[in-house]
Short mmCIF file of C-alpha atoms in Angstrom, two decimals:
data_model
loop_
_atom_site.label_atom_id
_atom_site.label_comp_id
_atom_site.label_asym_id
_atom_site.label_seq_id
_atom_site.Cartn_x
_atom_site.Cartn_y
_atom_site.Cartn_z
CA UNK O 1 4.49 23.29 8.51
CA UNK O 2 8.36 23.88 8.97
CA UNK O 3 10.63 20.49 9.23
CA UNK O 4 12.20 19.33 11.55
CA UNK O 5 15.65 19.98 12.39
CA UNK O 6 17.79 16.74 11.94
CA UNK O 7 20.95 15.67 11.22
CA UNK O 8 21.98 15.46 7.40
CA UNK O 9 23.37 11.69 8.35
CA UNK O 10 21.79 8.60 10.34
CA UNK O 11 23.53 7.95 13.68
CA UNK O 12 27.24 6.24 13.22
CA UNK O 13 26.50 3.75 15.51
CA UNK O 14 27.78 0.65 14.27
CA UNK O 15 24.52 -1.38 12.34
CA UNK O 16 23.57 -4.67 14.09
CA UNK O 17 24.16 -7.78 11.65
CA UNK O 18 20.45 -8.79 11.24
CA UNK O 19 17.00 -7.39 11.00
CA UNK O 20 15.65 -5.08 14.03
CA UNK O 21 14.82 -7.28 16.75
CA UNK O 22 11.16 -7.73 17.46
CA UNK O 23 11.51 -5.85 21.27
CA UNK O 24 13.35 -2.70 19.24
CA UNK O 25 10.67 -2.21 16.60
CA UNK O 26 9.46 1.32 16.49
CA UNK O 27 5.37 1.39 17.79
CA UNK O 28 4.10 3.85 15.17
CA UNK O 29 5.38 2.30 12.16
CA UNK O 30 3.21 -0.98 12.86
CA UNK O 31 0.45 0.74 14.49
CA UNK O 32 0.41 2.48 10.67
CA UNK O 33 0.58 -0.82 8.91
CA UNK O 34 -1.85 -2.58 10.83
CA UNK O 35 -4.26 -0.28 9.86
CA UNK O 36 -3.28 0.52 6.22
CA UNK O 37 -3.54 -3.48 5.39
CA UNK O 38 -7.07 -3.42 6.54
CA UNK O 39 -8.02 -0.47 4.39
CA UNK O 40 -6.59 -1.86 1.75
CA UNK O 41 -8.23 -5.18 2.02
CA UNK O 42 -11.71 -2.85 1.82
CA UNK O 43 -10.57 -1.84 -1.14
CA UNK O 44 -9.63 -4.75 -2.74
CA UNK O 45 -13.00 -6.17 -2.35
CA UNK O 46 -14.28 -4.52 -5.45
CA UNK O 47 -11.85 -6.52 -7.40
CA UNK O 48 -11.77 -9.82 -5.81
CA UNK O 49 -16.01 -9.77 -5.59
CA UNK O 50 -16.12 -8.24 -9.35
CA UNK O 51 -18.85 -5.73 -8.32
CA UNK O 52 -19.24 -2.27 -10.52
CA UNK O 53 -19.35 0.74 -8.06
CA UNK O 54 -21.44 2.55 -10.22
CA UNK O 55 -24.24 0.24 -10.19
CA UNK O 56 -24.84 -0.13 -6.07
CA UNK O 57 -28.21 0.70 -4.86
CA UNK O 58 -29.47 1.22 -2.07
CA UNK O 59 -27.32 -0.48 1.25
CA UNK O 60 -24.97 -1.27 -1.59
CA UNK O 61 -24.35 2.19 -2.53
CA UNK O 62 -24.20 3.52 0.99
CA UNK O 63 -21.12 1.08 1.53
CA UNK O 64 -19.44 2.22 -1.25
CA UNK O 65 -19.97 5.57 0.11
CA UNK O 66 -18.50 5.01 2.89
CA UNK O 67 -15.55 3.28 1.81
CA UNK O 68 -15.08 5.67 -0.80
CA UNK O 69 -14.41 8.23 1.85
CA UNK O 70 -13.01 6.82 3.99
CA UNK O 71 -10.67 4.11 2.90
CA UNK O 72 -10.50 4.36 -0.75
CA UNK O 73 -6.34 5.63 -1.58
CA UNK O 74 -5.98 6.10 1.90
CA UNK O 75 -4.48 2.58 2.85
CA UNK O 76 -1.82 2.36 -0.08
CA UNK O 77 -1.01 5.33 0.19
CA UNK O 78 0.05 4.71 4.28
CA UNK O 79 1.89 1.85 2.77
CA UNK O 80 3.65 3.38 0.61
CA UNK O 81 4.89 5.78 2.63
CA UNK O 82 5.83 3.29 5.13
CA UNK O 83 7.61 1.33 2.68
CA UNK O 84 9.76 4.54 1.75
CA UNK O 85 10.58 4.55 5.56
CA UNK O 86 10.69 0.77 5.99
CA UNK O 87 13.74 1.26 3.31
CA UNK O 88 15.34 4.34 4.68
CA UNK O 89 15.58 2.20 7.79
CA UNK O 90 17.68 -1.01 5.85
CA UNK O 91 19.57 1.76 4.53
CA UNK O 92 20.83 3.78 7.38
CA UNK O 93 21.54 -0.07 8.89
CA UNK O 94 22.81 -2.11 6.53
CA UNK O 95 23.82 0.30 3.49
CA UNK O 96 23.02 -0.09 -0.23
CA UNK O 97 23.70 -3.51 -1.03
CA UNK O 98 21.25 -5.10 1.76
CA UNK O 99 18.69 -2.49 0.33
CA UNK O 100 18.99 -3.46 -3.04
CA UNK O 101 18.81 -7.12 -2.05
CA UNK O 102 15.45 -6.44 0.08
CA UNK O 103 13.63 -4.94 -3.20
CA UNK O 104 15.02 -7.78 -5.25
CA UNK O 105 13.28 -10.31 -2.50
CA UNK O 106 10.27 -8.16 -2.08
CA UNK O 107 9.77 -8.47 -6.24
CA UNK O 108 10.78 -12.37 -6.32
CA UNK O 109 7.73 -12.56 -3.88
CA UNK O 110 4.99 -10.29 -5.31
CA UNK O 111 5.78 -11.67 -8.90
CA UNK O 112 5.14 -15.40 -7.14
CA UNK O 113 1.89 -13.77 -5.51
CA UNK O 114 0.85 -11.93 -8.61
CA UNK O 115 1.49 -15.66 -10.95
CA UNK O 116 -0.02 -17.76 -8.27
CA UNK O 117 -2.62 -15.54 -6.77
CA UNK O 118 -3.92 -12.89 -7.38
CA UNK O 119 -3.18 -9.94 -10.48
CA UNK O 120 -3.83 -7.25 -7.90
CA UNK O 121 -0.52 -7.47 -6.21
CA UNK O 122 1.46 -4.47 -4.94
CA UNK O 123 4.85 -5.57 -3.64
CA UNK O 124 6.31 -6.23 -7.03
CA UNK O 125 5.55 -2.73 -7.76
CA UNK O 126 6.73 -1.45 -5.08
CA UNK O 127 9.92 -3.13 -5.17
CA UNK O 128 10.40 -1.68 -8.87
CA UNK O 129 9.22 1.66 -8.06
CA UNK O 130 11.78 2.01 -4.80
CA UNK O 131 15.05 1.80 -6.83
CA UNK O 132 15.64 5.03 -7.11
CA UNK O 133 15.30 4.90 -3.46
CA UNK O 134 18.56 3.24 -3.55
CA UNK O 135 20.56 6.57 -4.68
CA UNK O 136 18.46 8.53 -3.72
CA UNK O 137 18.77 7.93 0.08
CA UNK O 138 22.31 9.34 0.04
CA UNK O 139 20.49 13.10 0.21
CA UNK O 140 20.17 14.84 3.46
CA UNK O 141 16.51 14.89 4.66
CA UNK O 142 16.03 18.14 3.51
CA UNK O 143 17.05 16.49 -0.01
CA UNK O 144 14.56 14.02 0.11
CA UNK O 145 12.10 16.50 0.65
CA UNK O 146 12.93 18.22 -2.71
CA UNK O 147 13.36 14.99 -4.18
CA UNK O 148 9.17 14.37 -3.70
CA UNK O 149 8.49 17.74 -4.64
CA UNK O 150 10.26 17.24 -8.23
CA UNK O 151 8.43 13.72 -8.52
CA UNK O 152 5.34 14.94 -7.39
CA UNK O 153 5.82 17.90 -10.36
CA UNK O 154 6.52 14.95 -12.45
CA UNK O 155 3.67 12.86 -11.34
CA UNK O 156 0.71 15.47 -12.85
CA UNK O 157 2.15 15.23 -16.25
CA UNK O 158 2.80 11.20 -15.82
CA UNK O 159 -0.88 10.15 -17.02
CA UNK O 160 -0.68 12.49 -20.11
CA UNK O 161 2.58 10.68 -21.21
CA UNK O 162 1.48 7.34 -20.24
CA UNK O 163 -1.38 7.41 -22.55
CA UNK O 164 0.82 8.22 -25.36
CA UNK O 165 3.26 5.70 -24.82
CA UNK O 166 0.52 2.97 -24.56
CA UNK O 167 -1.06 4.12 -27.63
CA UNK O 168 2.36 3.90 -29.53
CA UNK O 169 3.14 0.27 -27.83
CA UNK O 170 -0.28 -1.47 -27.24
CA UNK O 171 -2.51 0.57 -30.12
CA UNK O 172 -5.97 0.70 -28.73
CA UNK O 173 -4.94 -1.28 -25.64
CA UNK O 174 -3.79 0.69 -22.49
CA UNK O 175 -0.99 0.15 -20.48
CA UNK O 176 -1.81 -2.22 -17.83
CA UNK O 177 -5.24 -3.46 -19.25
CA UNK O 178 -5.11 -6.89 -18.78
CA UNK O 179 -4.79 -9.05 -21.71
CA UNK O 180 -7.79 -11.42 -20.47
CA UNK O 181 -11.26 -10.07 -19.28
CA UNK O 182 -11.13 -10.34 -15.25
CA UNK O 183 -14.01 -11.96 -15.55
CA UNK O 184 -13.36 -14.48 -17.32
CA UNK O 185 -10.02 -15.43 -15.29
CA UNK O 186 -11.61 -14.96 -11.66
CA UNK O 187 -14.90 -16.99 -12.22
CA UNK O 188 -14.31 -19.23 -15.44
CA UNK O 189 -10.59 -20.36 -15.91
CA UNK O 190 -8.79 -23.54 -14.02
CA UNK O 191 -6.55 -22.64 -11.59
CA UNK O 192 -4.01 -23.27 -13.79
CA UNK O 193 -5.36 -21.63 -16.79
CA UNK O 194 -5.90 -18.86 -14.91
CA UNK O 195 -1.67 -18.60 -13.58
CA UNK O 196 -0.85 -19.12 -16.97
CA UNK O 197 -3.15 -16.15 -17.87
CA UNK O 198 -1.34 -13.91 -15.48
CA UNK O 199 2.24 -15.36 -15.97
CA UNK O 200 1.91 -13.91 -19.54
CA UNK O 201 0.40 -10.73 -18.40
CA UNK O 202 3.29 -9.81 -15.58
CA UNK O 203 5.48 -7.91 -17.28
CA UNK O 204 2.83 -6.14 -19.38
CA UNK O 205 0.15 -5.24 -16.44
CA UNK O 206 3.14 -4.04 -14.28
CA UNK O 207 4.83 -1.89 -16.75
CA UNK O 208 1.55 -0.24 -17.00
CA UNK O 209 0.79 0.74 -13.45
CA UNK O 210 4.37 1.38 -12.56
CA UNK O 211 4.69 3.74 -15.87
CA UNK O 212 0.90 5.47 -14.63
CA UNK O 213 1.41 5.80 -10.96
CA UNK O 214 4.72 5.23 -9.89
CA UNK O 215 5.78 8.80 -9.69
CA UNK O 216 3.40 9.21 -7.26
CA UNK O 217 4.03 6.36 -5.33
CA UNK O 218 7.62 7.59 -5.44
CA UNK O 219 7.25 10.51 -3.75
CA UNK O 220 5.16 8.78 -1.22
CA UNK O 221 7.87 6.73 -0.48
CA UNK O 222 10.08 9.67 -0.46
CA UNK O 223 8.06 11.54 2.25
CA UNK O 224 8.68 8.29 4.03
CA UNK O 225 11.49 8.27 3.79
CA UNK O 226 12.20 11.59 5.01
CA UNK O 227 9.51 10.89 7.82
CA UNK O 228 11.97 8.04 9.06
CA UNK O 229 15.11 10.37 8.73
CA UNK O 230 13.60 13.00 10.57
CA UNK O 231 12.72 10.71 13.37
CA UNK O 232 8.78 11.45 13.28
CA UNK O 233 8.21 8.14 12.92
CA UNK O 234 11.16 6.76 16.14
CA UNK O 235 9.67 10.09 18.41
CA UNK O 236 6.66 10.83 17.43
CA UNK O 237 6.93 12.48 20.90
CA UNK O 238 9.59 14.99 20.10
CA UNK O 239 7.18 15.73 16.72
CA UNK O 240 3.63 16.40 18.23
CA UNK O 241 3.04 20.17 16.83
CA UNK O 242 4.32 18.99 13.41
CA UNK O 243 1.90 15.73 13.28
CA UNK O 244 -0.82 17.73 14.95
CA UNK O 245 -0.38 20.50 11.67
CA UNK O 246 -0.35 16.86 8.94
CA UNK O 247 -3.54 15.51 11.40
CA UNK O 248 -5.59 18.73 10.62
CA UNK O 249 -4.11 19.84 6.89
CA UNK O 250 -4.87 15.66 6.20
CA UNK O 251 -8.90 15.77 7.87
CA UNK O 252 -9.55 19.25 6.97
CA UNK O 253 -9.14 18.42 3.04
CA UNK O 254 -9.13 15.33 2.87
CA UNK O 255 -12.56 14.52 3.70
CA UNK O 256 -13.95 16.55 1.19
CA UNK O 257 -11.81 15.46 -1.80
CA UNK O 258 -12.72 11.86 -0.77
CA UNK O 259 -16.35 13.13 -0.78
CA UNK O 260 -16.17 14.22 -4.39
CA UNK O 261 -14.57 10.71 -5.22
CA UNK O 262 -17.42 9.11 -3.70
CA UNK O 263 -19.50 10.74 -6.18
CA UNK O 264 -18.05 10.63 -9.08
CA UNK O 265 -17.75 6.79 -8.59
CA UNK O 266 -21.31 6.64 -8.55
CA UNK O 267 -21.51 8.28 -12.08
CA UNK O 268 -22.13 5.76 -14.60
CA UNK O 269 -20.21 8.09 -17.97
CA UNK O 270 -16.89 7.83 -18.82
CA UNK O 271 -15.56 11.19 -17.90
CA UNK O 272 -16.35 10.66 -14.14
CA UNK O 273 -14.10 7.27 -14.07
CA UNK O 274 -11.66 10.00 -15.54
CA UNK O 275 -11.99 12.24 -12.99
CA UNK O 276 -11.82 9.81 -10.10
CA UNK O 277 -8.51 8.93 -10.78
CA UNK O 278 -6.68 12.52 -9.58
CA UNK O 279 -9.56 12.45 -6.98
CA UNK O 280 -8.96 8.98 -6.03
CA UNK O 281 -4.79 10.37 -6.09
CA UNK O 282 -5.33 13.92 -3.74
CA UNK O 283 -7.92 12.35 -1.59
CA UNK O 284 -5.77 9.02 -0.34
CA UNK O 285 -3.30 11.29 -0.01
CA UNK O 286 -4.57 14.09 2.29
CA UNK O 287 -6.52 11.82 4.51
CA UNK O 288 -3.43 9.24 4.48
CA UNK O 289 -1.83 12.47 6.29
CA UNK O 290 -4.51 12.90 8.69
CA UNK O 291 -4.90 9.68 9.85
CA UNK O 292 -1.15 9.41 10.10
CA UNK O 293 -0.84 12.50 12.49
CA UNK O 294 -3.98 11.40 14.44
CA UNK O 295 -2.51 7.67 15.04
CA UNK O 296 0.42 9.37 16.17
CA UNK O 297 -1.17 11.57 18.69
CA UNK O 298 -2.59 8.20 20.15
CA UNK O 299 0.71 6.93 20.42
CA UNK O 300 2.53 9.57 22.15
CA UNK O 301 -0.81 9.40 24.41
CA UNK O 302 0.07 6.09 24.90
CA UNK O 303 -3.50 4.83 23.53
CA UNK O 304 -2.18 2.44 20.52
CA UNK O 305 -4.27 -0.51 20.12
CA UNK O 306 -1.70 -3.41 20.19
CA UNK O 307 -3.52 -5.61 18.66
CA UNK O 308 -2.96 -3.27 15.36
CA UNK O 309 0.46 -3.04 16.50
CA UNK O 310 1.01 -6.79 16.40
CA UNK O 311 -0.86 -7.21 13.04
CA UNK O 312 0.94 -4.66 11.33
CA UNK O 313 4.39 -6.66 12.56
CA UNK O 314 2.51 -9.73 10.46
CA UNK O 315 1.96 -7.11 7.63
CA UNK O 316 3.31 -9.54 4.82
CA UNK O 317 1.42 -12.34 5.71
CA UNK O 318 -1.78 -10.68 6.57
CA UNK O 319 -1.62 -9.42 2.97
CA UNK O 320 -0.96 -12.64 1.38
CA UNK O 321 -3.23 -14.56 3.50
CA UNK O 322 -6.31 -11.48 2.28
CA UNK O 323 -5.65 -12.66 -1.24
CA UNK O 324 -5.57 -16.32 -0.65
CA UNK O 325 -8.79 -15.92 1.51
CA UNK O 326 -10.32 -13.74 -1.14
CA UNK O 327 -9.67 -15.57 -4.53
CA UNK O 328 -10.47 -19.00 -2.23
CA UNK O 329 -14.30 -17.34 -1.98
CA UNK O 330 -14.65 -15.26 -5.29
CA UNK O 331 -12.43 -17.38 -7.99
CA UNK O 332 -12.87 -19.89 -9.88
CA UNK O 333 -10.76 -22.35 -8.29
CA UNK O 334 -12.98 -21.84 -5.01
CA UNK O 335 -16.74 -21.02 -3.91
CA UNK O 336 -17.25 -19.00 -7.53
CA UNK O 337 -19.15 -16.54 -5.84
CA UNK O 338 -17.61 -13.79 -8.46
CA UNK O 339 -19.98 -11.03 -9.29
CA UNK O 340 -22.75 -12.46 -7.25
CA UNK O 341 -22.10 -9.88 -4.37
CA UNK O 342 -22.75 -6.37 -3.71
CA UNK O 343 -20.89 -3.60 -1.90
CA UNK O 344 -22.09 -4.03 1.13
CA UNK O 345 -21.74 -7.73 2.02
CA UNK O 346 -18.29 -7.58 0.15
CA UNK O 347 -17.21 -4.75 3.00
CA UNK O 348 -18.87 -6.86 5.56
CA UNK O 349 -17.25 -10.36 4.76
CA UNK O 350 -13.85 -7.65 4.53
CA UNK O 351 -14.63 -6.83 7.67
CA UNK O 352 -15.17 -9.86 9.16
CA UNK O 353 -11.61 -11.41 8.10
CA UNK O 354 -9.88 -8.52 8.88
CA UNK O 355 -10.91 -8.95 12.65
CA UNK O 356 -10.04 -12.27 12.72
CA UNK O 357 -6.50 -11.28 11.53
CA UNK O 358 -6.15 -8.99 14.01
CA UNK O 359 -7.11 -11.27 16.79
CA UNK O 360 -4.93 -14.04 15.13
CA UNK O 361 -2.26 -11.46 15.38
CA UNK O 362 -2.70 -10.44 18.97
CA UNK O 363 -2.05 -14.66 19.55
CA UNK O 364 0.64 -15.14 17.40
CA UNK O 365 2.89 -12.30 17.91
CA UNK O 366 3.43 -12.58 21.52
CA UNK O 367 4.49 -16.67 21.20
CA UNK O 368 6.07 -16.67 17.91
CA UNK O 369 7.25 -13.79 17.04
CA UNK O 370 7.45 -12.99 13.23
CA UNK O 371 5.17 -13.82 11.14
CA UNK O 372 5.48 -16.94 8.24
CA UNK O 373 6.04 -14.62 5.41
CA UNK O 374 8.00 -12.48 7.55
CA UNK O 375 10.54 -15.42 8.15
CA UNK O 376 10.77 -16.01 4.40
CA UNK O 377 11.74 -12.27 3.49
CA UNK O 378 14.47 -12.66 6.65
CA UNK O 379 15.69 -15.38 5.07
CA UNK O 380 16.08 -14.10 1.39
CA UNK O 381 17.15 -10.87 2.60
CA UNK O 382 19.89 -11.75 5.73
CA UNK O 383 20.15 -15.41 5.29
CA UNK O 384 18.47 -16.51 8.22
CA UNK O 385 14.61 -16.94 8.94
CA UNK O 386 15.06 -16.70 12.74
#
């Protein structure tokens, strides 16, 4: 697929003093989110319902199949590609400074929801993982597309290091191997033993998955990034051969690496948990791409769903609200159902509170505007919530 031609510079309009207004907000961008935040809630009910993939039978099994393949990488890696262009956008507005001070607010924030809530938390990662995003969005486009090919080069020697490293600093523990057993936090510990768990765990557990994964995430962000730049993401329209090339490249191999992750996370030995990681990495990947350039072709068709629109413009706070939903059901400070369910009503009950985020989205959006969470970020970011 040949890129796009695009200026090496974002326009020279003058920026606007705030945040994009609600009315100006680009449709594919939150069409993407809205979707990626329910895939990754799918996900995430593994951990919060403390099931073992490997051991689903039956209806149980067939879930995990299918989430497997379909959803499994997928959603964090649309989010971190979004978040790459979600930053080249504050960049090209605002400049460095009002950058740097969004990843600073986004990491005050997941640190809070990582302490408070839940130790699966992504924006604190994120945040850390972006800096580089801060120089490097002086390249051209063109730049940031060799940017994510050397971080992608870097990213398939990243595990072999990482291992290393956490043998040399943790001895027999690995890097980002919680100090406490799950477990034992999610359906055993207070509420407050269980913050005070994670609080000393932070710094540790992030380290770990930033060092493993965040050269990958990187160059997601940096494909993003460029997507932004390039104006795929503003005119889709002006783009439809090129996201009509990602839609079938993305489908054509990404359903069967996501296949072959499926399986292997239905083999009980070692090696296959091995193997599912670069599975797990290629497939969320590829399939990230096609459902990208098919959501796109729905948009320039003018079929976007806008109630997925309006959730993914309450992206923060449907995220927050997942894990505060979640750990209310699963943990220990809540119902205690923790390792009681199996894949399938775990993907159902995700289901089920996805849809009513949506629809709670399709009310709020429309009389309020921006969402709680959304406010907050405003605030710490441009000094106003409103």
């Amino acid at each position: 697929m040949t890129t796009p031609d695009v200026p090496a510079s974002p326009p020279t309009a003058p920026p606007p003093a705030g945040a994009v207004p609600l009315q100006a907000r680009d449709t594919l961008p939150d069409l993407l989110r809205g979707v990626a935040i329910g895939m990754i809630l799918l996900v995430n009910m593994q951990d919060f319902a403390g099931f073992a993939v490997w051991q689903q039978h039956g209806l149980d099994r067939a879930a995990q199949v299918l989430t497997d393949t379909l959803v499994n990488g997928k959603g964090i890696s649309l989010f971190a590609m979004l978040f790459g262009a979600g930053a080249a956008t504050v960049h090209a507005r605002h400049g460095t400074s009002r950058l740097a001070r969004r990843l600073g607010a986004l990491l005050l924030l997941g640190a809070a929801h990582f302490v408070l809530i839940w130790h699966g938390d992504i924006m604190a990662q994120y945040a850390l993982i972006a800096l580089p995003l801060v120089l490097l969005l002086h390249l051209p486009p063109r730049g940031l597309l060799v940017a994510a090919a050397a971080t992608a080069a870097a990213s398939v020697f990243a595990p072999t290091g990482v291992v290393a490293l956490g043998t040399l600093v943790s001895g027999v523990q690995q890097l980002g191997e919680p100090r406490y057993a799950p477990t034992e936090v999610s359906a055993t510990l207070p509420y407050l033993n269980a913050v005070q768990a994670r609080a000393q765990d932070l710094v540790h557990t992030e380290w770990g998955v930033i060092t493993y994964g965040g050269t990958w995430l990187l160059t997601l962000m940096l494909l993003g990034a460029y997507a932004q730049r390039a104006g795929l993401l503003s005119r889709p329209h002006e783009h439809q051969p090129a996201w009509r090339a990602v839609m079938l490249v993305g489908f054509g191999f990404g359903v069967p690496t996501s296949v072959v992750l499926a399986l292997l996370n239905g083999v009980p030995q070692e090696w296959a948990d091995y193997a599912a990681d670069p599975a797990r990495f290629v497939s969320g990947v590829l399939l990230a791409f096609g459902y990208a350039g098919a959501l796109a072709l729905l948009v320039v068709r003018g079929r976007a769903w806008l109630p997925l629109v309006q959730a993914g413009r309450l992206s923060l706070t449907t995220y927050l609200t997942q894990s505060v939903v979640m750990t209310f059901v699963f943990y220990g400070w809540g119902l205690r159902q923790y390792g009681t369910w199996g894949a399938a009503a775990s993907l159902l009950l995700g289901l089920v509170v996805y849809a009513a985020q949506v629809a709670f989205a399709r009310w709020y959006v429309p009389r309020y505007g921006r969402g709680p969470m959304e406010r907050v970020l405003r605030w710490l970011v441009y000094g106003r919530a409103a």
